[in-house]
Coordinates of C-alpha atoms and ligand atoms in Angstrom, one line a residue:
M1 CA 83.5 -14.2 -112.4
W2 CA 85.9 -14.2 -109.3
L3 CA 88.1 -10.9 -108.9
G4 CA 91.1 -11.1 -106.8
N5 CA 94.9 -11.0 -107.5
G6 CA 94.7 -7.6 -108.8
V7 CA 91.9 -7.9 -111.5
M8 CA 90.3 -5.1 -109.6
K9 CA 92.8 -2.6 -111.0
D10 CA 91.5 -3.1 -114.6
K11 CA 87.8 -3.3 -114.3
M12 CA 85.1 -1.0 -112.9
V13 CA 83.7 -2.8 -109.9
K14 CA 80.4 -2.3 -108.6
I15 CA 79.4 -2.6 -104.9
C16 CA 75.9 -2.5 -103.6
C17 CA 75.3 -2.1 -99.9
I18 CA 71.7 -3.0 -98.6
G19 CA 71.0 -0.7 -95.7
A20 CA 71.6 3.0 -95.7
G21 CA 71.9 3.3 -92.0
Y22 CA 74.5 4.5 -89.3
V23 CA 77.0 1.5 -90.7
G24 CA 76.0 1.4 -94.6
G25 CA 76.0 5.1 -95.1
P26 CA 79.2 6.3 -93.6
T27 CA 81.2 3.3 -94.7
M28 CA 80.2 3.2 -98.3
A29 CA 80.5 6.9 -98.5
V30 CA 84.3 6.5 -97.3
I31 CA 84.8 3.4 -99.8
A32 CA 83.6 5.6 -102.6
L33 CA 85.7 8.5 -101.6
K34 CA 89.1 6.2 -101.5
C35 CA 88.2 4.2 -104.5
P36 CA 87.1 6.4 -107.2
K37 CA 87.1 3.5 -109.6
I38 CA 84.5 1.8 -107.8
E39 CA 80.7 2.6 -108.4
V40 CA 79.1 2.5 -104.9
A41 CA 75.3 2.2 -104.6
V42 CA 73.6 2.3 -101.2
V43 CA 70.2 0.9 -101.2
D44 CA 67.3 1.0 -98.6
I45 CA 63.5 0.1 -98.8
S46 CA 63.0 3.2 -96.7
V47 CA 62.1 6.0 -99.2
P48 CA 62.3 8.8 -96.6
R49 CA 66.1 7.7 -95.5
I50 CA 67.1 7.6 -99.4
N51 CA 65.6 10.9 -100.0
A52 CA 67.6 12.4 -97.1
W53 CA 70.7 10.9 -98.1
N54 CA 70.2 12.5 -101.6
S55 CA 69.4 15.8 -100.1
D56 CA 71.4 18.6 -98.0
Q57 CA 70.0 17.2 -94.6
L58 CA 71.7 13.9 -94.4
P59 CA 69.8 11.2 -92.4
I60 CA 72.3 11.0 -89.5
Y61 CA 74.5 13.4 -87.9
E62 CA 78.2 12.5 -88.2
P63 CA 81.4 14.8 -87.9
G64 CA 82.9 14.9 -91.3
L65 CA 80.5 12.7 -93.2
E66 CA 78.7 15.8 -95.3
D67 CA 82.2 16.8 -96.9
V68 CA 82.7 13.1 -98.0
V69 CA 79.3 12.5 -99.3
K70 CA 79.2 15.9 -101.1
E71 CA 82.7 15.0 -102.8
C72 CA 81.4 11.8 -104.1
R73 CA 77.5 11.5 -104.4
G74 CA 76.7 11.6 -108.2
R75 CA 80.3 10.7 -108.9
N76 CA 80.6 7.1 -107.8
L77 CA 78.3 7.0 -105.0
F78 CA 74.6 6.7 -105.3
F79 CA 71.6 6.4 -103.0
S80 CA 68.8 4.7 -104.5
T81 CA 65.4 2.7 -103.4
D82 CA 65.9 0.4 -106.4
V83 CA 67.4 -2.2 -104.5
E84 CA 67.0 -5.1 -106.9
K85 CA 68.6 -3.1 -109.8
H86 CA 71.5 -2.3 -108.0
V87 CA 72.0 -5.8 -106.3
F88 CA 71.8 -7.5 -109.6
E89 CA 74.7 -5.0 -111.1
A90 CA 76.8 -5.5 -108.2
D91 CA 80.0 -7.8 -107.9
I92 CA 80.1 -7.3 -104.2
V93 CA 76.9 -6.9 -102.0
F94 CA 77.3 -5.6 -98.4
V95 CA 74.4 -6.2 -96.2
S96 CA 73.9 -3.8 -93.4
V97 CA 70.4 -4.4 -92.4
N98 CA 68.6 -4.1 -88.8
T99 CA 69.2 -7.2 -86.8
P100 CA 66.8 -6.5 -83.8
T101 CA 66.8 -8.7 -80.6
K102 CA 64.0 -11.0 -80.9
T103 CA 60.8 -9.9 -78.6
R104 CA 58.8 -13.2 -78.7
G105 CA 59.2 -17.1 -79.2
L106 CA 62.5 -19.0 -79.0
G107 CA 65.5 -16.7 -77.6
A108 CA 63.3 -13.9 -76.9
G109 CA 65.0 -10.8 -75.2
K110 CA 68.3 -12.2 -76.5
A111 CA 68.6 -14.0 -79.7
A112 CA 69.0 -11.9 -83.0
D113 CA 65.9 -11.7 -85.2
L114 CA 67.1 -12.4 -88.6
T115 CA 64.0 -11.6 -90.5
Y116 CA 65.5 -8.3 -92.3
W117 CA 68.8 -10.5 -93.1
E118 CA 66.8 -13.6 -94.5
S119 CA 64.6 -11.6 -96.6
A120 CA 67.8 -9.5 -97.9
A121 CA 69.5 -12.9 -98.9
R122 CA 66.4 -14.2 -100.7
M123 CA 66.2 -11.2 -102.6
I124 CA 69.8 -11.3 -103.5
A125 CA 69.4 -15.0 -104.8
D126 CA 66.3 -13.9 -106.9
V127 CA 67.6 -11.1 -108.6
S128 CA 71.2 -12.5 -109.1
K129 CA 72.3 -13.5 -112.8
S130 CA 76.1 -13.1 -112.0
D131 CA 78.4 -14.7 -109.3
K132 CA 78.6 -12.2 -106.2
I133 CA 80.5 -11.7 -103.0
V134 CA 77.9 -11.2 -100.1
V135 CA 79.5 -9.6 -97.2
E136 CA 78.1 -9.5 -93.8
K137 CA 78.4 -5.8 -92.4
S138 CA 75.8 -5.6 -89.8
T139 CA 76.8 -7.3 -86.6
V140 CA 75.3 -10.9 -86.6
P141 CA 75.5 -14.0 -84.3
V142 CA 78.1 -16.4 -85.0
K143 CA 77.2 -18.9 -87.5
T144 CA 74.8 -16.3 -89.5
A145 CA 77.0 -16.8 -92.5
E146 CA 76.2 -20.6 -92.7
A147 CA 72.3 -19.8 -92.7
I148 CA 72.9 -17.0 -95.2
E149 CA 75.0 -19.4 -97.2
K150 CA 72.3 -22.1 -97.2
I151 CA 69.7 -19.6 -98.2
L152 CA 71.7 -18.3 -101.1
T153 CA 72.7 -21.7 -102.5
H154 CA 69.7 -23.3 -102.3
N155 CA 67.9 -20.4 -104.3
S156 CA 70.9 -19.8 -106.6
K157 CA 70.0 -21.2 -109.9
G158 CA 73.7 -21.9 -110.6
I159 CA 75.0 -18.7 -109.6
K160 CA 78.1 -19.0 -107.0
F161 CA 78.1 -16.7 -104.0
Q162 CA 81.1 -16.5 -101.6
I163 CA 80.0 -15.3 -98.1
L164 CA 82.4 -13.0 -96.3
S165 CA 82.2 -11.6 -92.8
N166 CA 83.6 -8.0 -92.5
P167 CA 82.5 -6.6 -89.1
E168 CA 82.6 -2.8 -88.8
F169 CA 84.3 -1.3 -85.7
L170 CA 83.5 2.4 -86.3
A171 CA 82.1 4.5 -83.5
E172 CA 79.5 7.1 -83.8
G173 CA 80.7 10.4 -83.6
T174 CA 84.1 9.2 -85.0
A175 CA 82.8 7.2 -87.7
I176 CA 84.5 9.0 -90.5
K177 CA 87.9 9.2 -88.4
D178 CA 87.7 5.4 -87.7
L179 CA 86.9 4.5 -91.3
F180 CA 89.9 6.6 -92.6
N181 CA 92.2 5.3 -89.9
P182 CA 90.9 1.8 -88.7
D183 CA 92.8 0.1 -85.9
R184 CA 92.2 -3.0 -88.1
V185 CA 90.1 -4.0 -90.8
L186 CA 88.8 -7.8 -90.4
I187 CA 87.7 -9.9 -93.2
G188 CA 86.6 -13.6 -92.6
G189 CA 85.8 -16.0 -95.4
R190 CA 85.8 -19.9 -96.0
E191 CA 88.9 -21.6 -96.2
T192 CA 88.4 -22.8 -99.6
P193 CA 90.4 -21.5 -102.9
E194 CA 87.1 -19.7 -103.7
G195 CA 86.8 -18.1 -100.4
Q196 CA 90.5 -17.0 -100.2
K197 CA 90.0 -15.6 -103.5
A198 CA 86.9 -13.4 -102.4
I199 CA 88.9 -12.5 -99.2
Q200 CA 91.5 -11.1 -101.6
T201 CA 88.9 -9.2 -103.7
L202 CA 87.5 -7.3 -100.7
K203 CA 90.9 -6.9 -99.2
E204 CA 92.0 -5.0 -102.5
V205 CA 89.0 -2.6 -101.8
Y206 CA 90.3 -1.8 -98.2
A207 CA 94.1 -1.7 -99.5
H208 CA 93.4 1.6 -101.3
W209 CA 93.8 3.4 -98.1
V210 CA 94.4 0.8 -95.2
P211 CA 98.0 -0.8 -95.0
E212 CA 98.1 -4.3 -95.7
D213 CA 99.4 -5.4 -92.4
Q214 CA 96.2 -3.9 -90.8
I215 CA 93.9 -6.1 -92.8
L216 CA 93.3 -9.2 -90.8
T217 CA 92.0 -12.4 -92.6
T218 CA 90.4 -15.1 -90.8
N219 CA 87.9 -17.9 -91.1
L220 CA 84.2 -17.0 -91.1
W221 CA 83.4 -17.7 -87.4
S222 CA 86.4 -16.1 -86.0
A223 CA 85.5 -12.8 -87.8
E224 CA 81.9 -13.0 -86.6
L225 CA 82.7 -13.9 -83.0
S226 CA 85.6 -11.2 -82.8
K227 CA 82.8 -8.5 -83.4
L228 CA 80.6 -9.8 -80.6
A229 CA 84.0 -10.2 -78.3
A230 CA 85.4 -6.6 -79.1
N231 CA 82.0 -5.0 -78.2
A232 CA 81.6 -7.3 -75.0
F233 CA 85.1 -6.3 -73.8
L234 CA 84.5 -2.6 -74.2
A235 CA 81.1 -2.6 -72.4
Q236 CA 82.7 -4.9 -69.8
R237 CA 85.5 -2.0 -69.0
I238 CA 82.5 0.5 -68.7
S239 CA 80.5 -1.7 -66.3
S240 CA 84.1 -2.4 -64.2
V241 CA 84.4 1.2 -63.7
N242 CA 80.7 1.9 -63.2
A243 CA 80.7 -0.9 -60.4
M244 CA 83.7 0.9 -59.1
S245 CA 81.8 4.1 -59.1
A246 CA 79.2 2.8 -56.6
L247 CA 82.0 1.8 -54.4
C248 CA 84.0 5.0 -54.6
E249 CA 80.6 6.8 -53.3
A250 CA 80.4 4.6 -50.4
T251 CA 83.9 5.0 -49.5
G252 CA 84.9 8.4 -50.4
A253 CA 87.2 7.6 -53.3
D254 CA 86.7 9.6 -56.4
V255 CA 86.1 7.5 -59.6
T256 CA 88.2 9.7 -61.8
Q257 CA 91.4 9.5 -59.7
V258 CA 90.8 5.6 -59.4
S259 CA 90.2 5.1 -63.2
F260 CA 93.0 7.6 -63.9
A261 CA 95.7 5.5 -61.7
V262 CA 94.3 2.2 -62.9
G263 CA 94.6 3.2 -66.5
K264 CA 98.3 4.2 -66.0
D265 CA 99.1 0.6 -66.1
S266 CA 100.2 0.1 -69.5
R267 CA 98.6 -3.4 -69.7
I268 CA 95.2 -1.7 -69.0
G269 CA 95.5 1.4 -70.5
P270 CA 93.4 4.7 -70.2
K271 CA 90.6 4.2 -72.6
F272 CA 86.8 3.3 -71.8
L273 CA 87.4 4.0 -68.2
N274 CA 84.9 7.0 -67.9
A275 CA 82.2 6.3 -65.3
S276 CA 78.8 7.3 -66.6
V277 CA 75.2 6.7 -66.0
G278 CA 75.4 3.5 -68.1
F279 CA 76.6 2.7 -71.7
G280 CA 74.1 3.1 -74.6
G281 CA 74.0 2.7 -78.6
S282 CA 72.8 0.2 -80.7
C283 CA 75.5 -2.5 -80.3
F284 CA 76.8 -3.3 -76.9
Q285 CA 73.5 -4.5 -75.0
K286 CA 72.4 -6.3 -78.3
D287 CA 75.7 -7.8 -78.9
I288 CA 76.2 -9.0 -75.3
L289 CA 72.6 -10.4 -75.3
N290 CA 73.6 -12.2 -78.3
L291 CA 76.7 -13.6 -77.0
V292 CA 74.8 -14.8 -74.0
Y293 CA 72.3 -16.4 -76.0
I294 CA 74.9 -18.3 -78.0
C295 CA 76.7 -19.5 -75.0
E296 CA 73.4 -20.9 -73.5
C297 CA 72.7 -22.7 -76.8
N298 CA 76.2 -24.3 -76.8
G299 CA 75.7 -25.6 -73.4
L300 CA 78.1 -22.8 -71.5
P301 CA 75.8 -21.5 -68.7
E302 CA 78.8 -20.3 -66.4
V303 CA 80.0 -18.2 -69.6
A304 CA 76.7 -16.9 -70.4
E305 CA 76.2 -15.7 -66.7
Y306 CA 79.6 -14.2 -66.7
W307 CA 78.6 -11.8 -69.8
K308 CA 75.0 -11.3 -68.5
Q309 CA 76.6 -9.4 -65.4
V310 CA 78.0 -6.6 -67.8
I311 CA 74.4 -5.8 -68.8
K312 CA 73.2 -6.3 -65.1
I313 CA 75.6 -3.7 -64.0
N314 CA 74.7 -1.4 -66.6
D315 CA 71.1 -1.5 -65.7
Y316 CA 71.8 -1.0 -61.9
Q317 CA 73.7 2.0 -62.9
K318 CA 70.8 3.7 -64.4
N319 CA 68.5 2.5 -61.5
R320 CA 71.0 3.7 -59.0
F321 CA 71.1 7.4 -60.7
V322 CA 67.3 7.5 -60.6
N323 CA 67.2 6.4 -56.9
R324 CA 69.9 8.7 -55.9
L325 CA 68.0 11.7 -57.7
V326 CA 64.6 10.9 -56.1
S327 CA 66.1 10.4 -52.6
S328 CA 68.1 13.5 -52.6
M329 CA 64.9 15.6 -53.5
F330 CA 63.0 14.3 -50.4
N331 CA 61.9 11.3 -51.9
T332 CA 59.6 12.5 -54.5
V333 CA 59.8 14.2 -57.8
A334 CA 56.0 14.3 -58.5
T335 CA 55.0 17.5 -60.3
K336 CA 58.5 18.8 -59.9
K337 CA 60.2 20.0 -63.0
I338 CA 63.4 18.2 -63.9
A339 CA 65.5 19.3 -66.7
I340 CA 67.4 16.6 -68.6
L341 CA 70.5 17.9 -70.8
G342 CA 71.4 15.5 -73.5
F343 CA 69.3 12.6 -74.8
A344 CA 71.8 11.1 -77.3
F345 CA 73.5 7.9 -76.0
K346 CA 76.9 10.0 -76.3
K347 CA 78.1 13.3 -77.7
D348 CA 78.4 14.2 -81.4
T349 CA 75.5 12.1 -82.6
G350 CA 71.9 12.3 -82.9
D351 CA 71.5 8.6 -82.3
T352 CA 69.1 7.6 -79.2
R353 CA 69.3 3.9 -79.7
E354 CA 69.5 2.3 -76.3
T355 CA 70.5 5.6 -74.7
P356 CA 70.6 5.6 -70.9
A357 CA 68.4 8.8 -70.9
I358 CA 65.4 6.5 -72.1
D359 CA 65.5 4.5 -68.8
V360 CA 66.3 7.4 -66.7
C361 CA 63.4 9.5 -68.1
K362 CA 61.1 6.6 -67.7
G363 CA 62.1 6.2 -64.2
L364 CA 61.5 9.6 -63.2
L365 CA 58.2 9.8 -65.1
G366 CA 57.2 6.6 -63.1
D367 CA 57.8 8.9 -60.1
K368 CA 55.4 11.8 -61.9
A369 CA 58.1 14.3 -62.5
R370 CA 57.7 16.6 -65.2
L371 CA 60.6 16.6 -68.0
S372 CA 62.1 19.5 -70.0
I373 CA 64.4 18.0 -72.4
Y374 CA 67.1 19.4 -74.4
D375 CA 69.7 17.9 -76.6
P376 CA 71.5 19.5 -79.6
Q377 CA 70.8 17.0 -82.0
V378 CA 67.5 14.9 -81.1
T379 CA 64.2 16.1 -82.3
E380 CA 61.2 16.0 -80.1
D381 CA 59.4 13.6 -82.3
Q382 CA 62.4 11.1 -81.7
I383 CA 62.4 11.7 -77.8
Q384 CA 58.6 11.2 -77.9
R385 CA 59.0 8.1 -79.9
D386 CA 61.8 6.7 -77.8
L387 CA 59.6 7.2 -74.4
S388 CA 56.7 5.7 -75.8
M389 CA 58.4 2.6 -77.6
K390 CA 58.6 -0.7 -75.8
K391 CA 61.9 -2.1 -75.2
F392 CA 63.9 -3.7 -78.3
D393 CA 61.3 -2.0 -80.9
W394 CA 63.8 0.5 -81.8
D395 CA 65.7 -1.6 -84.3
H396 CA 62.9 -2.1 -86.8
P397 CA 62.9 0.1 -89.9
L398 CA 61.2 3.5 -89.3
H399 CA 58.3 2.8 -91.7
L400 CA 57.3 -0.4 -89.5
Q401 CA 57.4 1.7 -86.2
P402 CA 53.9 3.6 -85.2
M403 CA 53.8 6.7 -87.2
S404 CA 52.2 8.9 -84.7
P405 CA 53.5 7.6 -81.2
T406 CA 51.3 8.7 -78.4
T407 CA 52.7 11.8 -76.6
V408 CA 54.0 11.6 -73.1
K409 CA 52.3 14.5 -71.7
Q410 CA 54.7 15.3 -68.8
V411 CA 57.5 15.7 -71.3
G412 CA 58.5 19.0 -73.0
V413 CA 61.4 19.3 -75.4
V414 CA 63.2 22.6 -75.8
W415 CA 65.8 24.0 -78.0
D416 CA 68.0 25.6 -75.3
A417 CA 69.6 24.5 -72.0
Y418 CA 68.5 27.6 -70.2
E419 CA 65.1 27.2 -71.4
A420 CA 65.0 23.6 -70.1
T421 CA 66.5 24.6 -66.7
K422 CA 64.3 27.5 -66.2
D423 CA 62.3 27.1 -62.7
A424 CA 63.6 23.5 -62.6
H425 CA 64.1 21.9 -59.3
G426 CA 66.9 19.8 -60.5
L427 CA 69.0 19.1 -63.5
C428 CA 70.4 16.0 -65.0
I429 CA 73.4 15.8 -67.4
L430 CA 73.0 12.4 -69.2
T431 CA 74.9 13.2 -72.6
E432 CA 78.6 14.8 -72.4
W433 CA 77.9 17.5 -75.0
D434 CA 80.8 19.9 -75.0
E435 CA 78.5 23.0 -75.0
F436 CA 77.5 21.6 -71.4
K437 CA 80.7 22.3 -70.0
K438 CA 80.6 25.8 -71.0
L439 CA 77.2 26.8 -69.7
D440 CA 76.6 29.7 -67.2
F441 CA 75.7 27.9 -64.2
Q442 CA 75.2 31.0 -62.2
R443 CA 72.5 32.2 -64.6
I444 CA 71.1 28.5 -64.5
Y445 CA 71.2 28.4 -60.5
D446 CA 69.4 32.0 -60.5
N447 CA 66.5 30.7 -62.4
M448 CA 66.0 27.6 -60.6
Q449 CA 63.7 26.6 -57.8
K450 CA 65.8 26.0 -54.4
P451 CA 67.3 24.1 -53.1
A452 CA 68.7 23.4 -56.8
F453 CA 70.0 20.0 -57.7
V454 CA 72.5 18.9 -60.2
F455 CA 72.9 15.2 -61.0
D456 CA 76.0 14.8 -63.5
G457 CA 75.5 11.3 -65.2
R458 CA 78.8 12.1 -67.3
N459 CA 81.1 13.9 -64.9
I460 CA 81.5 16.7 -66.9
V461 CA 80.9 19.6 -64.3
N462 CA 83.3 21.5 -61.9
V463 CA 81.8 19.9 -58.8
D464 CA 83.3 22.4 -56.5
K465 CA 82.5 25.3 -58.5
L466 CA 79.0 24.5 -58.7
R467 CA 78.9 24.0 -54.9
E468 CA 80.2 27.3 -54.7
I469 CA 77.5 28.8 -56.5
G470 CA 75.1 27.0 -54.0
F471 CA 73.9 23.7 -55.9
I472 CA 73.7 20.5 -54.3
V473 CA 75.6 18.3 -56.6
Y474 CA 75.8 14.7 -57.2
S475 CA 78.4 13.5 -59.6
I476 CA 78.6 9.7 -60.5
G477 CA 81.5 7.9 -58.2
K478 CA 82.7 11.3 -56.6
P479 CA 82.6 12.0 -53.0
L480 CA 79.3 13.0 -52.0
D481 CA 77.7 16.2 -51.0
A482 CA 77.1 16.5 -47.2
W483 CA 73.5 16.9 -48.1
L484 CA 73.6 13.3 -49.9
K485 CA 75.8 11.7 -47.1
D486 CA 73.0 11.9 -44.3
L487 CA 70.4 10.0 -46.6
P488 CA 70.0 6.3 -46.5
A489 CA 72.3 4.4 -48.7
V490 CA 71.0 4.0 -52.5
A491 CA 70.9 0.6 -54.1
Ligands
UDX1 C1 80.6 0.7 -80.1 C2 82.3 0.3 -80.4 O1 82.9 1.3 -79.8 C3 82.2 0.3 -82.0 O2 83.6 -0.4 -82.2 C4 81.4 -0.7 -82.7 O3 81.6 -0.9 -83.8 C5 79.9 -0.3 -82.3 O4 79.8 -0.1 -81.0 P1 79.6 3.1 -80.2 O5 78.4 2.4 -79.8 O6 79.2 3.9 -81.6 O7 80.6 2.0 -80.7 O8 80.0 4.1 -79.4 P2 81.3 3.8 -78.0 O9 82.0 5.1 -78.2 O10 81.7 2.7 -78.0 O11 80.3 4.2 -76.9 C6 79.4 3.3 -76.4 C7 78.5 3.8 -75.1 O12 79.4 3.6 -74.1 C8 78.1 5.2 -75.2 O13 76.9 5.4 -74.4 C9 79.3 5.8 -74.1 O14 78.7 7.1 -73.6 C10 79.6 4.9 -73.1 N1 81.0 5.0 -72.7 C11 82.0 4.9 -73.4 C12 81.1 5.2 -71.2 O15 80.2 5.3 -70.7 N2 82.3 5.3 -70.7 C13 83.4 5.1 -71.6 O16 84.7 5.3 -70.9 C14 83.3 5.0 -72.9
ADP2 P1 72.9 0.2 -88.5 O1 73.1 1.1 -87.3 O2 73.3 -1.2 -88.3 O3 73.5 0.7 -89.8 P2 70.2 1.1 -89.1 O4 69.1 0.7 -88.5 O5 70.8 2.4 -89.0 O6 71.3 0.1 -88.7 O7 70.2 0.7 -90.8 C1 69.5 -0.6 -91.3 C2 68.9 -0.4 -92.6 O8 68.6 -1.4 -93.2 C3 67.6 0.7 -92.5 O9 67.5 2.0 -93.1 C4 66.4 -0.2 -93.2 O10 65.3 0.6 -93.5 C5 67.4 -0.9 -93.9 N1 66.7 -2.3 -94.5 C6 66.3 -3.2 -93.5 N2 65.8 -4.4 -94.3 C7 66.0 -3.9 -95.8 C8 66.0 -4.7 -96.9 N3 65.5 -6.0 -96.8 N4 66.3 -3.9 -97.9 C9 66.7 -2.8 -98.0 N5 66.9 -2.3 -97.0 C10 66.6 -2.8 -95.6

């Protein structure tokens, strides 16, 4: 049964999405909202995650998501742990499972670990009794579709599978907005008549709300590579401006003024030019490492080296921040209380995957600081888990992670910025939450140890105002405080 060519209008199509995470959950909720005649089931092996999707406390914080879920849940949107039943019933199966970076063996530290993907593919082949379209939704290395296709066809018992690549471009914090109004939807498929028909079927789903000229169709490999390329380009802009921020500090230029002036060039544009303590999130680093690995495997070491620099500058920026802080505070933070405002990798999300806060906090803990952390959306449990976890371990399903992580004793987590900063020697802003812009810094100053330091990793505070209050202020890429100028250069 291949749909396409308008067949969908007459038939109740069933979609199943394997993986109820940051991508699968919001994407399927919006498909269900915009396509009331399509039945959408989101399935996951994690019982707590599915229970949360079925409760009033959704497992992820995303502005606007709750309204969408409330409208469709129980109507044509279902969350279930009965993975096999829903895959069996589906016409289209989206796969949105974890693709961690390998931590051992061939390609360790770079290549994607396709264990979860492979087991999902084998299960699809096992339970299917009808032809299906299988859609890659989670980011995967180029040519994954080929591997998946092999697993499916070699185990298919005569059933036909068409593989499509339909990468997700949503950004967290604006996921619902991005899904409602995508810059583009990208669908890659085989260039055979069956492949083209499958593309058409998926196109019809999105055409319920996305203008047709914004739905791009390509071959499979272009779609897979476009996702990696888009994330690499975005991350590269941030590393470029962050590299400039170091030079700004050395020369007295102001990175905000420089990026504004640069971004006014219509060929460059103003977006993604905010200097920061470093980029985080589940995609950028992982996708670039993947790209690097693919380049190396294809005999392109120069290209691999080029993209590696984007990550190196990001690591440099996080180290530079920690070094700047420690050297400003008389070269030691041992036993000093440092308040950390913000732990999520960006504002408007509770997601901490690859957040620069992890590296900054670990750096400060390495120097024996005591940390008091406040983030409006991140729980103590999550912070403790992140600070005790090994690099790359975050991308494994929750139930496979240690249940009771060792508590990092020098870390306290509080639910209020004033509490976090009370009696602190210094405060760091690591996430650009709007509420941090409105804090009463005079009150904070009065309750801190003196000299009181502010290290703004997101350039959100009014530096002049804070200096007037009496703070010693470091703000990424901004002209240095006299206090900091006299210190040896930081690398
Ligand atoms: C990214 C891509 O934007 C999205 O298209 C893709 O589907 C997934 O990866 P996301 O990781 O959710 O989305 O967030 P994004 O807004 O891209 O921010 C990534 C990181 O870069 C954050 O840590 C953010 O704070 C940082 N950033 C962003 C900067 O430091 N400066 C900027 O100017 C922009
Ligand atoms: P993303 O940000 O890409 O959405 P997440 O880690 O948030 O990634 O979500 C991936 C989800 O996929 C997790 O909830 C995990 O439990 C689920 N998952 C992994 N493997 C399987 C599988 N074989 N079957 C069902 N769900 C799976």
